[in-house]
Short mmCIF file of C-alpha atoms and ligand atoms in Angstrom, two decimals:
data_model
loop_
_atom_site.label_atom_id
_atom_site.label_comp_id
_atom_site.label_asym_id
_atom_site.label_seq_id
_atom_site.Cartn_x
_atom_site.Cartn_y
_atom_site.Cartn_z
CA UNK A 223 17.86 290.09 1.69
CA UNK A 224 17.22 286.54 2.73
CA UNK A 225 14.12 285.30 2.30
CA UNK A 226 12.68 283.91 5.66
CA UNK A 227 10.88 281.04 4.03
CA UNK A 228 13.68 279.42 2.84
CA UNK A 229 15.17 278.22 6.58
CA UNK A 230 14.30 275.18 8.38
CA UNK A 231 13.16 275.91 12.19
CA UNK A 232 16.79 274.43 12.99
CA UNK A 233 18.38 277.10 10.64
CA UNK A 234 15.69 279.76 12.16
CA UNK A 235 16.69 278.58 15.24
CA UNK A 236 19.87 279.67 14.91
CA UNK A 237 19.93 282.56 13.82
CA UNK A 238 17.73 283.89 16.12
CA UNK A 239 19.82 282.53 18.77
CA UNK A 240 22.62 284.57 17.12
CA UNK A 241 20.91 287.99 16.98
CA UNK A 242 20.68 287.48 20.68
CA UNK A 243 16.30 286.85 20.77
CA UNK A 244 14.73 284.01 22.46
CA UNK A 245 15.10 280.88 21.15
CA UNK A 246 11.67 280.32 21.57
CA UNK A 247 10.68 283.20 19.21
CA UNK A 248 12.11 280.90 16.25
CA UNK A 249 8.78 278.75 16.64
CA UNK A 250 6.44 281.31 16.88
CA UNK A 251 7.70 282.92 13.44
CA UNK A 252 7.54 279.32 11.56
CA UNK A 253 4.74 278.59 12.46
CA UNK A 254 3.64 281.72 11.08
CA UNK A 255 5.11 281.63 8.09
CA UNK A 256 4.36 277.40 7.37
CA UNK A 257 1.29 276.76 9.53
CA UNK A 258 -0.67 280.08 10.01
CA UNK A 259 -0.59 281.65 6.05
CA UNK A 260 0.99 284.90 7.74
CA UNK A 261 2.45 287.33 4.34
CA UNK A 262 4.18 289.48 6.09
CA UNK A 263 6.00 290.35 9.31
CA UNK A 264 3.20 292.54 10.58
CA UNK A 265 0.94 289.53 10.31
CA UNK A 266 2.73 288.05 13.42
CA UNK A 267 0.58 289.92 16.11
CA UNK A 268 2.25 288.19 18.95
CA UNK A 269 5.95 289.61 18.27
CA UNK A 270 7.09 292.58 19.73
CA UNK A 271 6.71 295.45 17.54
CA UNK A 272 10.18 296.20 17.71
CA UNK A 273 11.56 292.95 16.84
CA UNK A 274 8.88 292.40 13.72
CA UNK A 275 10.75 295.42 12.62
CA UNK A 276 14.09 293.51 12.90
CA UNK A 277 13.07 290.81 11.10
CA UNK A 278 11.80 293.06 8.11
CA UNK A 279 15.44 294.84 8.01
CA UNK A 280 16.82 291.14 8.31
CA UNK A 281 14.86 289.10 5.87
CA UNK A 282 11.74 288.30 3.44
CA UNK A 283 8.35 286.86 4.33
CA UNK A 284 8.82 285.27 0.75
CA UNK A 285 10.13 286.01 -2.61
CA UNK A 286 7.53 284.32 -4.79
CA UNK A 287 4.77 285.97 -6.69
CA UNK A 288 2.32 285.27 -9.14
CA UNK A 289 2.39 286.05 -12.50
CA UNK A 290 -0.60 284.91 -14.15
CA UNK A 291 -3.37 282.13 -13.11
CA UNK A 292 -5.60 280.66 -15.11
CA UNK A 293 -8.56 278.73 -14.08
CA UNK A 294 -10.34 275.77 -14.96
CA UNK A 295 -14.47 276.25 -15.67
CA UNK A 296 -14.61 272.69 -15.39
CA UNK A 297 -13.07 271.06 -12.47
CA UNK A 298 -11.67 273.67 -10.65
CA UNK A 299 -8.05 273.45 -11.64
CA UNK A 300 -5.76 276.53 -11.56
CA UNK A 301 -2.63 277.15 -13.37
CA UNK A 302 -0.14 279.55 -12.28
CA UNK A 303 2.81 281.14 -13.43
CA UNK A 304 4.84 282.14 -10.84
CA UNK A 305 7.80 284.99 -10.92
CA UNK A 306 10.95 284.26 -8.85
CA UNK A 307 12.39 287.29 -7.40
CA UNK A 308 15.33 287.39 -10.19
CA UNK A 309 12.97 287.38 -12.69
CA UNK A 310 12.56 283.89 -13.43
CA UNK A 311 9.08 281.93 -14.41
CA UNK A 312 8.22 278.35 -12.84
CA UNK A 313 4.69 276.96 -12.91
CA UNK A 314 2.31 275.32 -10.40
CA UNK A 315 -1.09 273.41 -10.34
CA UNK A 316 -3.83 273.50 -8.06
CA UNK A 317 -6.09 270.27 -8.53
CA UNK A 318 -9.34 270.22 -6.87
CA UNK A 319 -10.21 266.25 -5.58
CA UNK A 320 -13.59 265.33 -3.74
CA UNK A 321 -12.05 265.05 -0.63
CA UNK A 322 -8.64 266.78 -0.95
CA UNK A 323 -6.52 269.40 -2.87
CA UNK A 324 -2.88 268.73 -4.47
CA UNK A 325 -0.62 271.16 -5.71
CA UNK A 326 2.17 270.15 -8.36
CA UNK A 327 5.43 272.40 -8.02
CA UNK A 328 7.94 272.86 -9.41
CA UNK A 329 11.91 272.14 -8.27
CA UNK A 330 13.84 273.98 -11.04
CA UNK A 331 13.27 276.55 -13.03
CA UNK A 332 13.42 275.33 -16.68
CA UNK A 333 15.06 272.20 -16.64
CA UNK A 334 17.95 270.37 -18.36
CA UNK A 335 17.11 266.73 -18.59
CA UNK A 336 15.96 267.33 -22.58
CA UNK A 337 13.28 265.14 -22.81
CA UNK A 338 11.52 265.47 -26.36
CA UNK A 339 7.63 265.80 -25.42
CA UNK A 340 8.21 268.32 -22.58
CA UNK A 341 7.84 272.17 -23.14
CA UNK A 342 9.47 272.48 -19.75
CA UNK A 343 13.32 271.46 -20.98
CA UNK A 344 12.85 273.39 -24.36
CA UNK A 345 14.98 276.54 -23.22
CA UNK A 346 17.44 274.19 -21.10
CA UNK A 347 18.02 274.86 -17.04
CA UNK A 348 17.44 278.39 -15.42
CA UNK A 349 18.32 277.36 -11.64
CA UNK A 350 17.33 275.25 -8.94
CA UNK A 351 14.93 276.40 -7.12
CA UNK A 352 15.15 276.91 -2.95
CA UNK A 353 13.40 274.93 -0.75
CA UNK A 354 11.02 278.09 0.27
CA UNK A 355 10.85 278.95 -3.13
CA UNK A 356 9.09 275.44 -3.31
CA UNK A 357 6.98 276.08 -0.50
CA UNK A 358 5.96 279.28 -1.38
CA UNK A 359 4.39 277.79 -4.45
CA UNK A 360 1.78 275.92 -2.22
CA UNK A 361 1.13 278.93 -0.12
CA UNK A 362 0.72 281.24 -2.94
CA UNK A 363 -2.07 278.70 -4.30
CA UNK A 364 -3.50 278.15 -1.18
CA UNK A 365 -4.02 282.36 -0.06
CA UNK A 366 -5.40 282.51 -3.71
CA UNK A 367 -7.99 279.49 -3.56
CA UNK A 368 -8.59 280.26 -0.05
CA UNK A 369 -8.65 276.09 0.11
CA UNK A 370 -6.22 273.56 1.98
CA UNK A 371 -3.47 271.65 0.26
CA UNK A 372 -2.87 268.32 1.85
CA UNK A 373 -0.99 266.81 -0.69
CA UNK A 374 1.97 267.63 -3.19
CA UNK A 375 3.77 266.20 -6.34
CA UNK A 376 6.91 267.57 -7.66
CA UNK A 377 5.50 266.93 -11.12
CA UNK A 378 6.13 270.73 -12.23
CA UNK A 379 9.36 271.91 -14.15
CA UNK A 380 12.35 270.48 -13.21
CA UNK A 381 14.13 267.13 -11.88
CA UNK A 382 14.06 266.72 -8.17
CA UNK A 383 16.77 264.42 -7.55
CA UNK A 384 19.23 266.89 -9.27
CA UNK A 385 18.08 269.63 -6.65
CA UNK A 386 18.67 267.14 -3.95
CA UNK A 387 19.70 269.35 -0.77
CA UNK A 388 16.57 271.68 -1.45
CA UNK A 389 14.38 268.84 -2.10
CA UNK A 390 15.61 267.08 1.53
CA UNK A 391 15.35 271.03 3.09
CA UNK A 392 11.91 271.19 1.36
CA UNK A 393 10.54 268.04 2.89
CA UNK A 394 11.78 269.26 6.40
CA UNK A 395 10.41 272.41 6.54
CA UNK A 396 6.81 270.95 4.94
CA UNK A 397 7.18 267.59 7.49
CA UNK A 398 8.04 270.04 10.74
CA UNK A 399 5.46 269.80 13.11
CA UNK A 400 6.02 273.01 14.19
CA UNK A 401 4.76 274.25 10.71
CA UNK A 402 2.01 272.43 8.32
CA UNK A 403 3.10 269.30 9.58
CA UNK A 404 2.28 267.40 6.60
CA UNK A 405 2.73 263.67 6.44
CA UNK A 406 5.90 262.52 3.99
CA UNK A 407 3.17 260.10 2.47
CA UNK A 408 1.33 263.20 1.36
CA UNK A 409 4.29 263.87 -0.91
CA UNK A 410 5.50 262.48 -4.35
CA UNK A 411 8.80 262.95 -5.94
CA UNK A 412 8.96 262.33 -9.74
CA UNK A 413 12.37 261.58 -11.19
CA UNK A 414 12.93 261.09 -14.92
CA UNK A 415 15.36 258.55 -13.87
CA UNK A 416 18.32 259.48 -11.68
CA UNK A 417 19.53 256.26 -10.30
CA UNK A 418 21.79 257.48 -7.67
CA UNK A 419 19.37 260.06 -6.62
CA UNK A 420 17.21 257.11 -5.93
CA UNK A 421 19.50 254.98 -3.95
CA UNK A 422 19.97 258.24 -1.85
CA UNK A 423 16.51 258.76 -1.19
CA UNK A 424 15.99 255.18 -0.38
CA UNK A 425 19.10 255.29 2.72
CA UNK A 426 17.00 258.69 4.06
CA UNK A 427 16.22 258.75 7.36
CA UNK A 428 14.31 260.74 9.57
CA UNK A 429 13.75 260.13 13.49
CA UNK A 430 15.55 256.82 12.94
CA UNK A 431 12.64 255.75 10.57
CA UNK A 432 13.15 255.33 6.38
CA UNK A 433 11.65 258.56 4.47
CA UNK A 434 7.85 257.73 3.54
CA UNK A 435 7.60 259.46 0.22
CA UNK A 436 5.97 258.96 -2.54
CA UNK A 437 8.30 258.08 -5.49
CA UNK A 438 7.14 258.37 -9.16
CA UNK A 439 9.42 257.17 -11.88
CA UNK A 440 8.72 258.30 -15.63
CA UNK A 441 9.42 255.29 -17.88
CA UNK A 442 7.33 256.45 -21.08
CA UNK A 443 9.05 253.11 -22.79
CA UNK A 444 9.65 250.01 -21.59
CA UNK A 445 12.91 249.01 -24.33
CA UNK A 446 15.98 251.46 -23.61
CA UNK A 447 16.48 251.39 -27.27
CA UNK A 448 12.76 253.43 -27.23
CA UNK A 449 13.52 255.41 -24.20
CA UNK A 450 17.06 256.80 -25.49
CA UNK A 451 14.57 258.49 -27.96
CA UNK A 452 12.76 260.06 -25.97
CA UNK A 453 14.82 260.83 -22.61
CA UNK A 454 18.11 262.10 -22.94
CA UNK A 455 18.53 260.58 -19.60
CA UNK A 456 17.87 256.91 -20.88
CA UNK A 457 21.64 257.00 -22.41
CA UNK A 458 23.15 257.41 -18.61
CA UNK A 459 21.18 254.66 -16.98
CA UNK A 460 19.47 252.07 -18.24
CA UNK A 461 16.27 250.58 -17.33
CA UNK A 462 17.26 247.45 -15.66
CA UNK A 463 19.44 249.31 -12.95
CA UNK A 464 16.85 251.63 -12.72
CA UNK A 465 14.20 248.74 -11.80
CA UNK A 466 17.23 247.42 -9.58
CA UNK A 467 17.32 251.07 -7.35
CA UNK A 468 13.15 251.16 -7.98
CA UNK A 469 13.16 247.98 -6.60
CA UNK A 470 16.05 249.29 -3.45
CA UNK A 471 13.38 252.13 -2.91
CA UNK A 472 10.74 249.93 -2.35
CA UNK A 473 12.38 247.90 -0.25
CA UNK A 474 13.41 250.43 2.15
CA UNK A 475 10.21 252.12 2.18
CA UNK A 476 6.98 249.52 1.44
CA UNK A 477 5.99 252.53 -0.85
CA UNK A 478 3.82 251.32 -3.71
CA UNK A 479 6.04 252.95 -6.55
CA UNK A 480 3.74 254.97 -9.57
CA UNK A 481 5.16 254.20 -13.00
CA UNK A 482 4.26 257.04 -15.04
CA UNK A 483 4.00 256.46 -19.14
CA UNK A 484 2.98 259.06 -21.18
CA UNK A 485 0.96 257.44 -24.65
CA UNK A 486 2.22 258.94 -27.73
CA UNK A 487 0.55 257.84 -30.66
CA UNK A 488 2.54 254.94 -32.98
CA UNK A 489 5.38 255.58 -30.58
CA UNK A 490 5.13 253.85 -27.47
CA UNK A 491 1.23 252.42 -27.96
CA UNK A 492 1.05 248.97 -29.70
CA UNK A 493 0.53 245.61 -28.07
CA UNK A 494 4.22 244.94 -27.76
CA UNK A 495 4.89 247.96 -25.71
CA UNK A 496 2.41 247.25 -23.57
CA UNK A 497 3.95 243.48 -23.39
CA UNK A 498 7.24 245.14 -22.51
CA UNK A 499 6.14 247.30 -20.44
CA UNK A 500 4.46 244.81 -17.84
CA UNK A 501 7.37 242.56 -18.34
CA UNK A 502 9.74 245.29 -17.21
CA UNK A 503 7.67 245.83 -13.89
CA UNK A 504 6.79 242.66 -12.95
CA UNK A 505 10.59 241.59 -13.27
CA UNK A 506 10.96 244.65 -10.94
CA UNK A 507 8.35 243.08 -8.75
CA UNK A 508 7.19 246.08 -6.45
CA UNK A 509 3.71 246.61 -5.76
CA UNK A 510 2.83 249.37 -8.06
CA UNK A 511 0.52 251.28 -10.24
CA UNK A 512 1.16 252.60 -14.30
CA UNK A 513 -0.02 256.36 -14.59
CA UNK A 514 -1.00 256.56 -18.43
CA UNK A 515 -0.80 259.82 -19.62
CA UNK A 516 -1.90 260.33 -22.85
CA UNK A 517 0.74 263.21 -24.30
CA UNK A 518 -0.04 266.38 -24.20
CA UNK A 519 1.19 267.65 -27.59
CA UNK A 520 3.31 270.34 -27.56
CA UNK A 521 4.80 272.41 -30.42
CA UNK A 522 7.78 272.01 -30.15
CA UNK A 523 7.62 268.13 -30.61
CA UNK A 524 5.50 266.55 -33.58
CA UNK A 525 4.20 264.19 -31.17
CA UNK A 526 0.53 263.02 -30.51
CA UNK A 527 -1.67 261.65 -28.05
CA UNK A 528 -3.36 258.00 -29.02
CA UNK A 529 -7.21 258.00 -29.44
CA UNK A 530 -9.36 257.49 -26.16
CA UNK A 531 -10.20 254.02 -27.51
CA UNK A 532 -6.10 253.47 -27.56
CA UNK A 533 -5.08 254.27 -24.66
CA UNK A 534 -7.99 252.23 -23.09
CA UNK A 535 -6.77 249.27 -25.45
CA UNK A 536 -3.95 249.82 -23.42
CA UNK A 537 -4.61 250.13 -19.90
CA UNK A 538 -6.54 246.57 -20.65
CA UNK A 539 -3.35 244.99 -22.40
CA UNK A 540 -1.40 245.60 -19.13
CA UNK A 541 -4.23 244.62 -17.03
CA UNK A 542 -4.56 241.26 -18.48
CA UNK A 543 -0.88 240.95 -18.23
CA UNK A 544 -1.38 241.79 -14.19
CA UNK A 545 -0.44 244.99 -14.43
CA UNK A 546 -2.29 248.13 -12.81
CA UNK A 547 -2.42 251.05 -14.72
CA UNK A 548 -5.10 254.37 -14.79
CA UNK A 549 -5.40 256.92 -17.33
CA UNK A 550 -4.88 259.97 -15.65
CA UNK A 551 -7.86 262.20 -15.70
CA UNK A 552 -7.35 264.72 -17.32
CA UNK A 553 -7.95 268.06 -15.10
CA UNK A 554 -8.24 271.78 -16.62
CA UNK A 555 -8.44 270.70 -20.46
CA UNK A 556 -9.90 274.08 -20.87
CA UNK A 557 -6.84 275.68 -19.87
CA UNK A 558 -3.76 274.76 -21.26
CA UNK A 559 -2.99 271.20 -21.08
CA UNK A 560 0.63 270.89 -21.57
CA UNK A 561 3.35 270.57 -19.01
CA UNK A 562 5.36 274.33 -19.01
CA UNK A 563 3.53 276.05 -21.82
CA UNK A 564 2.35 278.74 -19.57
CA UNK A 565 5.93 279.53 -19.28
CA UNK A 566 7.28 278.84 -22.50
CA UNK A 567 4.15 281.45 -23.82
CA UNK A 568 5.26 283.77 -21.30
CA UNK A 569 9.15 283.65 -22.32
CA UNK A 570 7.63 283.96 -26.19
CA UNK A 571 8.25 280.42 -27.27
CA UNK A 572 4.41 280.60 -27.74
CA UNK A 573 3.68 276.77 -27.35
CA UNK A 574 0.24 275.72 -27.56
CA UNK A 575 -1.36 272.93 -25.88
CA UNK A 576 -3.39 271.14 -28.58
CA UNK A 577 -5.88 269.63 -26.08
N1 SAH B 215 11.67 265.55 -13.96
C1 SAH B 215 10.63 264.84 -13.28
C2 SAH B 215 9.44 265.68 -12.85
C3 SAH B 215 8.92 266.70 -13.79
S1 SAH B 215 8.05 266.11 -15.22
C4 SAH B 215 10.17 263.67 -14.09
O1 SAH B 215 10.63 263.50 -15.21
O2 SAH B 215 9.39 262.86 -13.59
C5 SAH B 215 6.55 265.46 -14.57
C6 SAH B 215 5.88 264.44 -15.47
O3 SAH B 215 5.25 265.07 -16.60
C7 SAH B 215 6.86 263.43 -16.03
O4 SAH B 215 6.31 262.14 -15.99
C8 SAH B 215 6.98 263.91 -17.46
O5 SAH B 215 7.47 262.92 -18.28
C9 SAH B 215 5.57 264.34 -17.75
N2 SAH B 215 5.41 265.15 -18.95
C10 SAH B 215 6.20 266.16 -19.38
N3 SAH B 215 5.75 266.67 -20.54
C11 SAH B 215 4.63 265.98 -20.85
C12 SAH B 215 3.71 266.03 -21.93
N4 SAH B 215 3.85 266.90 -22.94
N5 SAH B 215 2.68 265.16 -21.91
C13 SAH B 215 2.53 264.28 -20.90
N6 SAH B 215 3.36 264.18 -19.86
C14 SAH B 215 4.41 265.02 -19.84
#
């Protein structure tokens, strides 16, 4: 059966339209299912009983579940492991701010884009996942938390751009004001890369107006030479076109682009790369900011995060070259640090965060 998540109000639209209902019946049910944390069909009190039962012969209320959480003693981070309904495992974050809440999904399960520090590419690509799959990742956190989530990355498993139609379907369905009518600046896409995803994303258009997303680019070197050895990805385009379509995005967009740079220790964290690495975005010239993430070490890779004093080296060495950059905070070291090793665990890989 379909799952009922998974269709824009157009697409809902339509087919109620088809089964010969109301069209106006199509906006009651999404904004039950996107606005109104409804988890089943029953949950929609103002439907006739008889067509709530239609729907349940017709379709889903979801197809997501969760698998395992883990929770944070410290900051009030979760971690989830989330079961898709062919048996597949994705993860998602829950991150506690002062003054908001951001969950980090996932947009494929697995992923095939090889880089060598993340657990999440270890086992290769599963699937993409659908755009309700995506959104049911939020409202799975958010029934479980009982809290709001008013902002999202698509920092989990998987490369966005490469699940490009679900991404664009995702964005709809979260954007519709019909539904949770979230703001496109509350949302980041992170993209290992993908130069003609990029270009595409900077031409999209919605209500005549350029896309307002967030986009975050993972660089983690600033030399190709370095970045071939760590990104698979880094042998099909190199970084100067990729500063070129950063560069296009921000142009079409007046988005402040995040650069994000993971610190791996006598890698990618002397002087020189951090010379490099603020001559590389100031010859891209868009307003910006460097996320620096010191690694989280994974098994499968023999690679290690700098020491505090390091990465704060660092940060400074870009700063003086006029360069922002943050080291990310790190949120739920108590449970799991790494990117995909609740999965990996789960599939028997058993990765362990060293953090
Ligand atoms: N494919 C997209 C989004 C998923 S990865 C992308 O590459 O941006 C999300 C972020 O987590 C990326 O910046 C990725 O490089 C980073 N990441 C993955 N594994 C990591 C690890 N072990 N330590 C630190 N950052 C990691």
């Amino acid at each position: 059966m379909k799952d009922i998540c998974n269709l824009t109000k157009t697409e809902l639209k339509k087919e109620i339209e088809e089964s010969g209902e109301k069209p106006f019946r199509a906006k009651q049910i999404f904004s039950w299912l996107h606005a109104r944390g409804a988890e089943s069909f029953d949950d929609m009190t103002d439907l006739p009983k008889a067509f709530r039962q239609t729907l349940k012969d017709g379709y889903l209320p979801g197809s997501l579940e969760i698998e395992a959480v883990k929770r944070s003693r410290l900051d009030g981070t979760v971690k989830y492991l989330f079961a898709l309904s062919d048996g597949g495992l994705i993860e998602g974050v829950f991150m506690a701010y002062r003054d908001w809440n951001t969950a980090c999904i996932s947009s494929q399960a697995g992923c095939a884009m090889g880089c060598r520090f993340c657990a999440s590419t270890v086992n290769g690509l599963d699937r993409d996942l659908t755009a309700g799959e995506m959104a049911e990742e939020i409202y799975l956190m958010e029934r479980d938390t009982g809290k709001h989530i008013s902002n999202v990355v698509i920092m989990g498993s998987g490369e966005p751009l490469l699940n490009y139609e679900e991404l664009m379907r995702f964005i709809d369905i979260m954007t519709d004001p019909d539904g949770r009518g979230m703001s496109q600046r509350s949302i980041t896409v992170s993209t290992c890369g993908i130069v003609p995803g990029i270009i595409r994303l900077s031409k999209e258009k919605k209500n005549g107006a350029h896309l307002q997303v967030n986009l975050a680019v993972s660089l983690h070197a600033a030399t190709d030479e370095k970045r071939k050895k760590l990104m698979p990805v880094a042998e099909k385009y190199g970084i100067a076109e990729l500063m070129k379509a950063v560069g296009e995005y921000y142009r079409s967009t007046h988005r402040k682009i995040t650069f994000e740079y993971a610190l791996i220790e006598g890698v990618n964290d002397s002087d020189e790369d951090a010379r490099e690495l603020a001559e590389r975005i100031k010859e891209a010239g868009v307003p910006h900011l460097v996320n620096l993430i010191p690694v989280n070490p994974v098994t499968e890779s023999a690679f290690r995060r700098p020491a505090r004093q390091k990465c704060d080296n660092f940060k400074n060495k870009l700063e003086n070259f006029g360069i922002n950059g943050s080291i990310r905070r790190e949120l739920g070291s108590d449970i799991d640090g790494a990117c995909g090793q609740l999965r990996m665990r789960s599939l028997g890989r058993g990765s362990k965060a060293g953090t």
